[in-house]
XYZ file of C-alpha atoms in Angstrom:
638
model
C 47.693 -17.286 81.497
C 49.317 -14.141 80.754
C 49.924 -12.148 77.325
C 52.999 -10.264 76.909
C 54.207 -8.088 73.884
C 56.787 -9.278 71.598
C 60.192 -8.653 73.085
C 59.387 -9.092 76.594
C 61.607 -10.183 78.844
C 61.177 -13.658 81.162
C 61.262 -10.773 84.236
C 58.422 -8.797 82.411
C 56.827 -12.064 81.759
C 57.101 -13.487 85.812
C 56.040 -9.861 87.080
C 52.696 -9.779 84.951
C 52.077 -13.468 86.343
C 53.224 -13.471 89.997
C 52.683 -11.329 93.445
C 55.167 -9.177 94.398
C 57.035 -11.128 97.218
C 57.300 -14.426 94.385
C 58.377 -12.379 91.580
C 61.249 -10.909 93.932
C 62.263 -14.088 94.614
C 62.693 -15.456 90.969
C 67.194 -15.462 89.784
C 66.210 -16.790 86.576
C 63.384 -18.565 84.720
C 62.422 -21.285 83.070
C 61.034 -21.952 79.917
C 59.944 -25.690 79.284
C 62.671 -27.801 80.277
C 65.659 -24.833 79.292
C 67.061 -22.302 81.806
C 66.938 -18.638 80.843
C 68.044 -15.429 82.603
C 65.633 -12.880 84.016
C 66.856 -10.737 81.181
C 66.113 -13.013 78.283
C 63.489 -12.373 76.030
C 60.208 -14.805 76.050
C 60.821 -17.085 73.557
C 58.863 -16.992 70.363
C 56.298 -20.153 70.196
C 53.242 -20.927 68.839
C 52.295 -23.156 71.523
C 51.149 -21.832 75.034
C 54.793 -21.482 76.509
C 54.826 -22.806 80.675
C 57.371 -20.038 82.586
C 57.890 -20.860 86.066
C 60.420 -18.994 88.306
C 63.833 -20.706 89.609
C 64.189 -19.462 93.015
C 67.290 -19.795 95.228
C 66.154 -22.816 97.595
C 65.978 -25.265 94.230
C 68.805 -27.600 92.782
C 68.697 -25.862 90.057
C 68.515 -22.403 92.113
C 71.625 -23.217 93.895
C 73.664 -24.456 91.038
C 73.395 -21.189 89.008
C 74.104 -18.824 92.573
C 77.555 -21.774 92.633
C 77.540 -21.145 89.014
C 77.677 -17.050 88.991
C 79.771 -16.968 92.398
C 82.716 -18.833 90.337
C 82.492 -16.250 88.032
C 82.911 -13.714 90.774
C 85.838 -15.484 92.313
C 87.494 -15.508 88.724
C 87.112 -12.003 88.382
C 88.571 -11.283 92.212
C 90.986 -13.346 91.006
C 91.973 -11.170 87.828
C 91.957 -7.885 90.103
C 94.338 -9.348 92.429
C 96.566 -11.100 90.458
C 96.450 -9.311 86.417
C 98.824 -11.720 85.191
C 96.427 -14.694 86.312
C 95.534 -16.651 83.041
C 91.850 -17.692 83.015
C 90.406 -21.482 82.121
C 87.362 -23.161 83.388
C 85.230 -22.741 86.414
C 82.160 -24.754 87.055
C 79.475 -25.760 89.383
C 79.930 -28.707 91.166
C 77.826 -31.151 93.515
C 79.144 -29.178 96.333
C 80.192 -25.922 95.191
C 82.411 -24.884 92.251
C 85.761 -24.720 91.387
C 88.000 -22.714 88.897
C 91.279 -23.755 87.179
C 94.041 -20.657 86.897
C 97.590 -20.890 85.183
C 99.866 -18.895 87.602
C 103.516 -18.680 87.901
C 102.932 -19.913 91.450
C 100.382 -21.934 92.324
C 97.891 -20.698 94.932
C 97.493 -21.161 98.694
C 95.316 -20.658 102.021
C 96.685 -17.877 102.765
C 95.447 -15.803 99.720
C 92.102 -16.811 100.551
C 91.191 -14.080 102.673
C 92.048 -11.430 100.237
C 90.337 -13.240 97.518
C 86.977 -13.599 99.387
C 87.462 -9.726 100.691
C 87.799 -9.227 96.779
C 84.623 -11.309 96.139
C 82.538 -9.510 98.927
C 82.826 -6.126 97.196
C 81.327 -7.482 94.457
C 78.598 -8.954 95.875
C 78.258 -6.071 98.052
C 77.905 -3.943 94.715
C 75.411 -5.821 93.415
C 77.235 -6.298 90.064
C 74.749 -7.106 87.231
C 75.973 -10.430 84.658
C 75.225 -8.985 81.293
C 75.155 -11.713 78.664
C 77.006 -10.751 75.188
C 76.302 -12.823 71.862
C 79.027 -11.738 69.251
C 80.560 -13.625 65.811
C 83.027 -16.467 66.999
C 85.643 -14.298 64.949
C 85.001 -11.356 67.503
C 85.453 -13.464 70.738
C 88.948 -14.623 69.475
C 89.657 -11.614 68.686
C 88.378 -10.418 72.115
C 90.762 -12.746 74.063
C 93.313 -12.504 71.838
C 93.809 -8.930 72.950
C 92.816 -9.954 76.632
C 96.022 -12.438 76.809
C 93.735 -15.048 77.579
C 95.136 -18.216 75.247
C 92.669 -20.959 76.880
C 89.423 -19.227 76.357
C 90.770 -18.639 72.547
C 91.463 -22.483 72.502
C 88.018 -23.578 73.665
C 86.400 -20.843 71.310
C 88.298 -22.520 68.764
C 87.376 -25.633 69.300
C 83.477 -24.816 69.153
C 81.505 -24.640 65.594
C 81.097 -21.340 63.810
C 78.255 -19.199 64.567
C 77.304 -16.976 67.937
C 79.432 -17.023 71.111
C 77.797 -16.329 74.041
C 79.912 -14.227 76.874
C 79.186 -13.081 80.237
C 80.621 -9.886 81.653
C 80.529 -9.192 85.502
C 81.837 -5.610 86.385
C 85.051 -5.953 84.433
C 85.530 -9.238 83.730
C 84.119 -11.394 80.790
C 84.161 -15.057 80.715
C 83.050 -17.146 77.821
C 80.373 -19.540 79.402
C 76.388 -20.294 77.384
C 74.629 -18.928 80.557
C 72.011 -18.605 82.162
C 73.223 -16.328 85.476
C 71.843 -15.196 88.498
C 71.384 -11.380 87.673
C 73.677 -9.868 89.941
C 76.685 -10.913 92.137
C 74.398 -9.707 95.013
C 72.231 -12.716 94.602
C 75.303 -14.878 96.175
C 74.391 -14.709 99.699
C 77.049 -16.928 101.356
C 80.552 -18.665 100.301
C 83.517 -19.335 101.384
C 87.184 -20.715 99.390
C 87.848 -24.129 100.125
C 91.010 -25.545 99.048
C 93.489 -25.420 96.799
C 94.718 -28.444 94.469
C 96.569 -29.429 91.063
C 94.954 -30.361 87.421
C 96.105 -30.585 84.359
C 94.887 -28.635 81.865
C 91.785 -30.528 80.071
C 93.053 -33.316 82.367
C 95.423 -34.358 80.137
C 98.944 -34.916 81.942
C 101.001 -33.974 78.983
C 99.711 -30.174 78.860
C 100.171 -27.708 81.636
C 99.806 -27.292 85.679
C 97.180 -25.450 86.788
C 96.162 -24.153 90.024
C 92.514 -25.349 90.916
C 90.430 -23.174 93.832
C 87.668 -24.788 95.541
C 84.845 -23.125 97.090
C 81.644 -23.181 97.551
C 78.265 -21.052 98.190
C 74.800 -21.151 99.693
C 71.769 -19.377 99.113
C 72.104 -17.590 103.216
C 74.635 -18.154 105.889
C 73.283 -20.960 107.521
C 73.088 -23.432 104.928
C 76.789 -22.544 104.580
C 77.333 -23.190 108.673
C 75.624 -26.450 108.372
C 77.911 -27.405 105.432
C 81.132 -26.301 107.194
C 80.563 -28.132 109.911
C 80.123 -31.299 107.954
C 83.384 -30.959 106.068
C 84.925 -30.755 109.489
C 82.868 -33.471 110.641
C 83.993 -35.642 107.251
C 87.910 -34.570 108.405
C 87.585 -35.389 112.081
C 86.218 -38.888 109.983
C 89.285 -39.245 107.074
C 89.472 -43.020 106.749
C 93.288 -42.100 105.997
C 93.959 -39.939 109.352
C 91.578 -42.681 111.514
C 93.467 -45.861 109.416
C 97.436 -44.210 111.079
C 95.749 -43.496 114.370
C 93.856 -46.572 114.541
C 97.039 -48.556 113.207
C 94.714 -50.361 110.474
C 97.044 -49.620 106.982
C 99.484 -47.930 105.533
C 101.075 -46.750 102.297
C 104.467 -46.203 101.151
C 103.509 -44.228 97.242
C 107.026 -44.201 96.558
C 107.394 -47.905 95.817
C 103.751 -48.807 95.763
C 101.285 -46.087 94.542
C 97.983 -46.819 95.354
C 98.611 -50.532 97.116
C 97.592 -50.794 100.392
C 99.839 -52.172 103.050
C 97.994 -53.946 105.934
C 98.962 -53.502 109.426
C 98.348 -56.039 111.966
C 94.924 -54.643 113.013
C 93.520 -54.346 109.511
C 94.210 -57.223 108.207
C 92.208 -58.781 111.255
C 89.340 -56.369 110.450
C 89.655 -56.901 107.056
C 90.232 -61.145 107.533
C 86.634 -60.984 109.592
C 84.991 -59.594 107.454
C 85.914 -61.975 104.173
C 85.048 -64.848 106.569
C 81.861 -63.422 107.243
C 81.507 -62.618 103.401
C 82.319 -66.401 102.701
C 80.074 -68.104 105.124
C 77.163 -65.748 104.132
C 77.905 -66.793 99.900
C 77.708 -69.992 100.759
C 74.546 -70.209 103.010
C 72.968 -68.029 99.920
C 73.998 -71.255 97.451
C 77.302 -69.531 95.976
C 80.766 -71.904 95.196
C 83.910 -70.510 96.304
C 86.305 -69.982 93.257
C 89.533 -68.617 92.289
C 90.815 -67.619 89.175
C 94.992 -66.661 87.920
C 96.340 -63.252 88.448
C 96.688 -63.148 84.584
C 95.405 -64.853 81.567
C 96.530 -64.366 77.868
C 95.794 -61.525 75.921
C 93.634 -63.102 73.826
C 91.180 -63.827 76.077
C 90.821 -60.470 77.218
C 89.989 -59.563 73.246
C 87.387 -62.175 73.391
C 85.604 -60.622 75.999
C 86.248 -57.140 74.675
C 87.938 -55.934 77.528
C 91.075 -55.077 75.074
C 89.170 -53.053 72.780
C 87.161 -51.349 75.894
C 89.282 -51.559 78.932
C 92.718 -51.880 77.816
C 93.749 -48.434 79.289
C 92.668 -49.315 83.418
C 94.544 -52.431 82.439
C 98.111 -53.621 83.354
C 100.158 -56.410 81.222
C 103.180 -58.450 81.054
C 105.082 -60.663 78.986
C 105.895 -64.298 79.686
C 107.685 -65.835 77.133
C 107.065 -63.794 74.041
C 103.404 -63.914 74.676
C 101.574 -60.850 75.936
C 99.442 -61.436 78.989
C 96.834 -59.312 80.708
C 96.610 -59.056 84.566
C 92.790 -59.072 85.490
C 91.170 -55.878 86.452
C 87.848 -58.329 86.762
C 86.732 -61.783 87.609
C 84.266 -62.977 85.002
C 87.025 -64.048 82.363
C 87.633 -66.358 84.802
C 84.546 -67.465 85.785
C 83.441 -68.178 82.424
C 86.548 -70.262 81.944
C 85.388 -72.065 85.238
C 81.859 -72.500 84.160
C 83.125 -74.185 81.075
C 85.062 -76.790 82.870
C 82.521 -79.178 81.471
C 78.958 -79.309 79.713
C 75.937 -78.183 82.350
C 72.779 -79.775 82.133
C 69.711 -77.059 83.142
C 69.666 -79.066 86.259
C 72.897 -77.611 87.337
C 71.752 -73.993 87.076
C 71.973 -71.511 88.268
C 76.263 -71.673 88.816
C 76.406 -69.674 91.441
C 80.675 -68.552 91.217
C 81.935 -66.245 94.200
C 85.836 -64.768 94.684
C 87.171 -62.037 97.076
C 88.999 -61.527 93.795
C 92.526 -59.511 93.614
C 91.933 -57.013 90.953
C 94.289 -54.640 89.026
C 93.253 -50.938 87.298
C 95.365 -48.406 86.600
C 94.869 -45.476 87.606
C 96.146 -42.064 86.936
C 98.188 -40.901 90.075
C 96.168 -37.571 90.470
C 93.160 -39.991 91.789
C 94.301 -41.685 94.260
C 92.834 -41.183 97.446
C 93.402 -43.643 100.391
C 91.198 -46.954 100.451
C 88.934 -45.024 98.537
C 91.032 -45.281 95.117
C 93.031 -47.760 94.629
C 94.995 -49.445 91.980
C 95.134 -53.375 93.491
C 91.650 -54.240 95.257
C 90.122 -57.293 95.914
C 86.015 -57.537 95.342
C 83.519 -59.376 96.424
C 82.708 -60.726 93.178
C 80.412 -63.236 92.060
C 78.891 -64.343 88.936
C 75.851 -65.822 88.213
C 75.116 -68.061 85.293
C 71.267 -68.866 85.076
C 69.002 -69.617 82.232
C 67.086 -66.394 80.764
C 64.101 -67.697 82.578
C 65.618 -68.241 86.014
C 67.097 -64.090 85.615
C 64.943 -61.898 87.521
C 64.683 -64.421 90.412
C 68.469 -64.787 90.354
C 68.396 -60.544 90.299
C 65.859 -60.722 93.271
C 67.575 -62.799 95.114
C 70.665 -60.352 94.680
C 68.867 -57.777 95.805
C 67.613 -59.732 99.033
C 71.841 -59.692 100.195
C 72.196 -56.264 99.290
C 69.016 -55.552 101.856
C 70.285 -57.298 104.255
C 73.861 -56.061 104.326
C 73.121 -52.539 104.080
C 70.552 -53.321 107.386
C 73.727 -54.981 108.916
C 76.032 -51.898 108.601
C 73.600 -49.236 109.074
C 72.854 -47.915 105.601
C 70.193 -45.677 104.042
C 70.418 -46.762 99.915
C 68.778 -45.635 96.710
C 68.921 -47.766 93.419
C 70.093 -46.077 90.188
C 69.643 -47.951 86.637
C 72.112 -47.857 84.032
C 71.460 -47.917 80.380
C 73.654 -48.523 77.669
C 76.696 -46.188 76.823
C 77.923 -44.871 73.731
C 80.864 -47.570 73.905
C 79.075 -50.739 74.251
C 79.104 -54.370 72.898
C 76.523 -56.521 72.221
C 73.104 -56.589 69.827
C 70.325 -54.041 70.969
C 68.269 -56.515 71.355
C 70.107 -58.115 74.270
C 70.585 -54.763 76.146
C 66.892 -54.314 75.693
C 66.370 -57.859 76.988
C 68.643 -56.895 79.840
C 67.384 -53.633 80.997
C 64.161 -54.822 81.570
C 65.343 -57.636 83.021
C 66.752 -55.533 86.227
C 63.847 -52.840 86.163
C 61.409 -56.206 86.526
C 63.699 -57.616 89.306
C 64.134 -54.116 90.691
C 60.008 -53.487 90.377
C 58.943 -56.869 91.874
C 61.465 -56.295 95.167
C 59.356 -52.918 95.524
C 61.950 -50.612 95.604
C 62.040 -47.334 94.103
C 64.709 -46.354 91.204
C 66.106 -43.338 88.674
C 67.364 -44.142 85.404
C 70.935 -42.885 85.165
C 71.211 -42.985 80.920
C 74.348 -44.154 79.106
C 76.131 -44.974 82.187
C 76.333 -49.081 82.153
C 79.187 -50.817 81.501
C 80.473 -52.090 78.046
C 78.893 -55.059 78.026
C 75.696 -54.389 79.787
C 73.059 -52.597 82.030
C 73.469 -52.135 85.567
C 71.611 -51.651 89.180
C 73.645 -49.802 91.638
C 73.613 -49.247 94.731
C 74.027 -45.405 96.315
C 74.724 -45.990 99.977
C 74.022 -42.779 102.573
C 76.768 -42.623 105.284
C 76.234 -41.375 108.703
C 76.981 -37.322 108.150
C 74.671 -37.568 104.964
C 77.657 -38.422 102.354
C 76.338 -40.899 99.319
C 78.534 -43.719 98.139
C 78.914 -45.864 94.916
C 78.725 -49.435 96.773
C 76.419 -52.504 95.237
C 76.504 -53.063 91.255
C 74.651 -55.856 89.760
C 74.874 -56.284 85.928
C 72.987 -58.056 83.749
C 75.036 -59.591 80.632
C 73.718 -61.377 77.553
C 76.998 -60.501 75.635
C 79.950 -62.484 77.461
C 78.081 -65.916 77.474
C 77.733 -65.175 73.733
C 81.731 -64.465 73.253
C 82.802 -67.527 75.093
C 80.263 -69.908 73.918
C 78.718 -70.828 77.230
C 76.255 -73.329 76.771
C 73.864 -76.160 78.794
C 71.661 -78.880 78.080
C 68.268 -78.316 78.624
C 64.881 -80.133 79.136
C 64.356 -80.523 75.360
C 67.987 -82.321 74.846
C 69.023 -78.869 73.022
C 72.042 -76.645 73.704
C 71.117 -73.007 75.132
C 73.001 -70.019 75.799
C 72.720 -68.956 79.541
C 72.746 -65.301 80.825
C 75.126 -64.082 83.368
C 75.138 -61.586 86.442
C 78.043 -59.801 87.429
C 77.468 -58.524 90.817
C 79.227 -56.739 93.887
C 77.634 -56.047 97.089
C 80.722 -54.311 99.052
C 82.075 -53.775 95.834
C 86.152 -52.993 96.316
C 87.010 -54.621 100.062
C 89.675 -51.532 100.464
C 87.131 -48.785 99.253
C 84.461 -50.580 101.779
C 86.734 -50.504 104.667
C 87.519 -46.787 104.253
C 83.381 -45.767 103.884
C 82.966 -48.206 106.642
C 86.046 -46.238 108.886
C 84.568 -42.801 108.289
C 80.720 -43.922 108.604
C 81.482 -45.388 112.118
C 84.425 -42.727 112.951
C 86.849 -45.207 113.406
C 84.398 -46.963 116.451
C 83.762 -50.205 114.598
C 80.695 -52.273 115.609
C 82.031 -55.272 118.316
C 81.660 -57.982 115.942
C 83.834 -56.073 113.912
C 86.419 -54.255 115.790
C 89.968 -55.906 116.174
C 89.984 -56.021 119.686
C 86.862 -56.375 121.200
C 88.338 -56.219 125.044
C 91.002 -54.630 126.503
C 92.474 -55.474 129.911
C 94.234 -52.715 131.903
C 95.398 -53.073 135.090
C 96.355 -50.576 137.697
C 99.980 -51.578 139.218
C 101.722 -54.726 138.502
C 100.490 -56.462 141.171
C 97.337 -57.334 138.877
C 99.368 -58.267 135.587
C 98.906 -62.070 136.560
C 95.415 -61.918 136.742
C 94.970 -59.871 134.193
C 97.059 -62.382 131.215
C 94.625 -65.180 132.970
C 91.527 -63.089 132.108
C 92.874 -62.416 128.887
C 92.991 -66.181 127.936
C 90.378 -66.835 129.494
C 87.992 -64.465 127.163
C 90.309 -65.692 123.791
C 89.100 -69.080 124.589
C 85.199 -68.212 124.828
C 86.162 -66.278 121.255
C 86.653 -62.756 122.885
C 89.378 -60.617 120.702
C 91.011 -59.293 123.550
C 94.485 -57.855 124.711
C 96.155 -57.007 128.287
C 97.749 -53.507 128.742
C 100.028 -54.045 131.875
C 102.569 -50.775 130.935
C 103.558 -48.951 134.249
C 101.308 -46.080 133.171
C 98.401 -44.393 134.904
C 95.240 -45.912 135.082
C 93.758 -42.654 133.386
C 96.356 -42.520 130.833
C 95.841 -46.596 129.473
C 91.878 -45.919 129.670
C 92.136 -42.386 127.644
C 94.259 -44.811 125.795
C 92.003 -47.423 125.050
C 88.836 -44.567 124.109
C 91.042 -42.981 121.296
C 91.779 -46.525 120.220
C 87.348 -46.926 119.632
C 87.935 -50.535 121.559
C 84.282 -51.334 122.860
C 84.957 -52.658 126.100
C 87.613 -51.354 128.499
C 88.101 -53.674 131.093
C 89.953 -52.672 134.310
C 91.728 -54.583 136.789
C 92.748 -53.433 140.258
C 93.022 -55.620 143.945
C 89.299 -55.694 144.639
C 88.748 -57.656 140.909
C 91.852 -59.675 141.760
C 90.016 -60.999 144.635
C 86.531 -61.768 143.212
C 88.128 -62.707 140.345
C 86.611 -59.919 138.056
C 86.890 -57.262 135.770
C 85.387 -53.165 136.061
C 83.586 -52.915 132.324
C 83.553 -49.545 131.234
C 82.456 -48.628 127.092
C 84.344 -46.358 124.739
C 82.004 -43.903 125.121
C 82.551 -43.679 128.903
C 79.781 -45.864 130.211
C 80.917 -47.623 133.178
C 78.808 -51.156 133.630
C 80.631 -51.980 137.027
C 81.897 -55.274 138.150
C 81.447 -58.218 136.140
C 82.726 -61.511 136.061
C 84.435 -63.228 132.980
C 81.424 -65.336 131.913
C 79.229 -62.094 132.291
C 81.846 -59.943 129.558
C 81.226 -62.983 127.551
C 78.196 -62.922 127.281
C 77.852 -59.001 126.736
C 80.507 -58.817 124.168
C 78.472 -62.260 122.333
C 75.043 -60.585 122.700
C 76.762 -56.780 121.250
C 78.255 -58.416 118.534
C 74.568 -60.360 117.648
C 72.745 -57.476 117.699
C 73.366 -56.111 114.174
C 72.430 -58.991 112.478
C 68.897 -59.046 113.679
C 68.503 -56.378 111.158
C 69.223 -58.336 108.032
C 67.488 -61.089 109.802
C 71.166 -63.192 109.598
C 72.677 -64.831 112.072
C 76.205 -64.294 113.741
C 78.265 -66.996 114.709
C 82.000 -67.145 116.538
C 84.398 -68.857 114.866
């Protein structure tokens, strides 16, 4: 424990307490659970106050250096270009941003003036001196800077101190804490350039948004580089034109998907697999209409909650409300007739077409969407038949992820602010999924205020194959909905009970899966997957006989396969059939012709040698069986 005299700074505070070599390490400190800079003075407790240093090679290390280096690139920004109006510029999960209104929106090729800019500030060491004035001074201050959005924000907060930062010449309005000088920002580098609105509101103004980011030393930043390139060389959207999966045409269809040929076999393979696996697991297959009064949509208080991601219509005079979900539905369904507890649990699965709107600026690929279909189910159980129900949900997530190759981690969501329902039911529900969540032995965070309206949620972070996480699984736990629409069974003692219902969605959105899927196997889908599992190539045309035999021969043992007879050079077709990701090239020439054969080479460039037709049968059948071993399923041709 050390003593220090009133006034002392956090940095007098660290020195007394720490070597030399720790103490030069520290870029801020932290007091508690709150964030100070170096400079700030000890605060004034009572209690024995815990200071530990924040050091560059921590989260919250490396958010501040992102934090301070936007700052930097801001004030770069205002030296090169005066007339440059100032707005926001955070830290972000990988690196920062900050939003400028120009008369011409940035580019690339500014960059490298901008980061020259940025490196003589670093290279100067530039201290971040934090300012506390009267909220009538820092109006004033912008005022006279020409700097109309920092006056609106200041504005907009509640009277008292404003806290400012000034680097070198420029001052930003921002609560701190800092790194203490622009020397601390080891490595960065400017990104991109995009579009956003102004408080991301449509109606106000354009700005020009740069993207960068920054590392604590050079090689952290090298590593990251290469992934982005890595992540482009993966784009679901440049590997889905190449690949000749989908398409989309944004001037009559924004955010629809168009499926080619190709996809929709990928995409048709895996529903059937999705269907086949529901109902080993005890699901029904159900469907639900497109649309369903607006009415209904108030009783399940997706009006009041939802109603802008929603899209309606009018038939008749009567307002109708195209579903951006399948449990109105399903509740409908349930409701057919009176259950007895026998029946339970209703098990109700739908690759369900889904509608949300979504604001242009958002859409991106497979990724977001405004039609989707999920793999939705609901499950309507008795309370006492929940956690098993949530287990058993659980079990399909397990063994899916296993099947594509997934590292996962399970979040919990808590009630938000907007929310429906007694407290006592989201109580009831929460610990409903932590139970579940406990007794499958998995590990979890609490993400609070993040479930949906009407109830908690697990989900399910996937990890991709260059590290990226993923929103996948959801599985919600909903007291409220059964409530609204009076769904009700018999039980053992002759009385009426309300059941409970899951929501759940393992894929989640069937377009937003196929694009994670594209760039987590770069485009080189696993056999039982991939469109064409064979191709045929021959090397003149004096093989194109055999080789439209072989080819029916292999579709009748259940082999996706194709011939490539084109009067093109063996090289060319096989270079072909590698950029295509097809597993298994299969080449054709007069020695095969006579034995009646095919040359089996991989798309990575393996070459297996001659095989018959029986023996590419049986390789393809035994490739595309392998991945299920890992969720312990079982694949089967169809």
């Amino acid at each position: 424990m050390v003593e220090v005299s009133d006034g002392a700074s956090c940095a007098d505070a660290l020195k007394e307490g720490l070597s030399g070599k720790r103490f030069k390490a520290a870029i801020a400190c932290k007091a508690g659970d709150t964030l100070l800079d170096l400079t700030a003075p000890v605060p004034t407790t009572t209690e024995t106050l815990t200071l530990t240093p924040v050091t560059a090679d921590t989260p919250e290390g490396l958010g501040l250096i992102r934090h301070s280096a936007a700052h930097v690139m801001a004030a770069a920004v205002k030296k090169l270009f005066p007339a440059a109006k100032v707005t926001i510029g955070p830290s972000i999960e990988n690196g920062f941003y900050y939003d400028f209104d120009v008369e011409t929106p940035f580019s690339p090729d500014q960059f490298e003036a901008i980061e020259a800019e940025m490196q003589r500030i670093i290279d100067a060491a530039v201290p971040f001196e934090r300012m506390d004035i009267s909220k009538a001074d820092a109006v004033k201050l912008f005022n006279d800077m020409g700097e109309p959005y920092k006056v609106e924000l200041i504005e907009g907060l509640e009277d008292g101190t404003i806290t400012l930062y000034r680097n070198g010449d420029f001052v930003d309005l921002c609560r701190g804490p800092h790194i203490p000088n622009a020397g601390f920002v080891k490595a960065f580098k400017l990104l991109s350039v995009a579009g956003a609105y102004w408080r991301g509101d449509e109606k106000n103004r354009m700005l020009s948004r740069i993207y960068a980011t920054a590392f604590a030393d050079a090689k952290d930043l090298k590593e990251y580089l290469n992934r982005i390139e890595e992540a482009k060389r993966r784009d679901h959207r440049k590997l889905g034109k190449e690949l000749d999966l989908f398409a989309f045409h944004e001037d009559v269809a924004a955010g629809m998907v168009f499926w080619l040929p190709k996809g929709m076999l990928l995409r048709t393979i895996l529903e059937d697999f999705l269907r086949r696996e529901h109902i080993k697991r005890g699901y029904q297959l159900v469907q639900g209409p497109q649309v369903l009064r607006r009415e209904l949509w108030e009783q399940s208080g997706h009006y009041a909650n939802y109603r802008e991601n929603m899209y309606f219509t009018e038939i008749e005079g009567d307002m109708y409300g195209i579903k951006p979900m399948n449990c109105v539905s399903h509740m409908l369904i349930y409701n057919a007739h009176l259950r007895s507890y026998r029946e339970l649990p209703q098990r109700y699965f739908e690759l369900g077409v889904v509608h949300r709107h979504e604001k242009s600026g958002v859409l991106h690929g497979l990724l977001r969407v405004r039609q989707f279909t999920q793999d939705d189910a609901h499950i309507i159980c008795a309370p006492e038949q929940l956690e098993d129900e949530i287990i058993g949900v659980i079990a399909l997530v397990r063994d899916l992820m296993a099947l594509f190759g997934f590292q996962y981690r399970v979040v919990i969501s808590t009630k938000p602010a907007k929310a429906i329902g007694s407290d006592e039911a989201w109580e009831l529900a929460t610990n409903a999924l932590i139970k579940a969540v406990e007794r499958a032995n998995l590990s979890y965070t609490i993400n609070a205020g993040d479930g949906a309206f009407y109830g908690p949620k697990i989900d399910v972070k996937v990890t991709d194959a260059i590290g990226r996480e993923w929103q996948l699984s959801t599985i919600q736990c909903d007291f409220t909905l059964p409530e609204r629409f009076e769904l009700e069974y018999v039980g053992q003692d002759g009385e009426r009970h309300r059941p409970v219902m899951v929501h759940r969605a393992i894929l989640g959105s069937l377009e937003r899966f196929i694009g994670v899927l594209t760039e987590h196997y770069a485009g080189a889908f696993p056999t039982w997957l991939a469109p064409v599992q064979a191709k045929i190539l021959t090397v003149t045309d004096a093989q194109n006989a055999f080789a439209e035999e072989a080819c029916e021969a292999l579709r009748k043992q259940g082999i996706r396969a194709e011939v490539d007879t084109r009067n093109e050079k063996l090289g060319f077709k096989v270079r072909e059939a590698q950029l295509a990701k097809i597993p298994y090239i299969l080449v054709v020439g007069d020695k095969e012709v006579e034995a009646r054969s095919v040359n089996v080479r991989l798309r990575t460039g393996e070459n297996l040698g001659v095989k018959s037709l029986d023996e590419v049968a049986a390789l393809v059948q035994e490739d595309c069986a392998e991945p299920f071993k890992r969720g312990g399923m079982s694949y089967r041709f169809s």
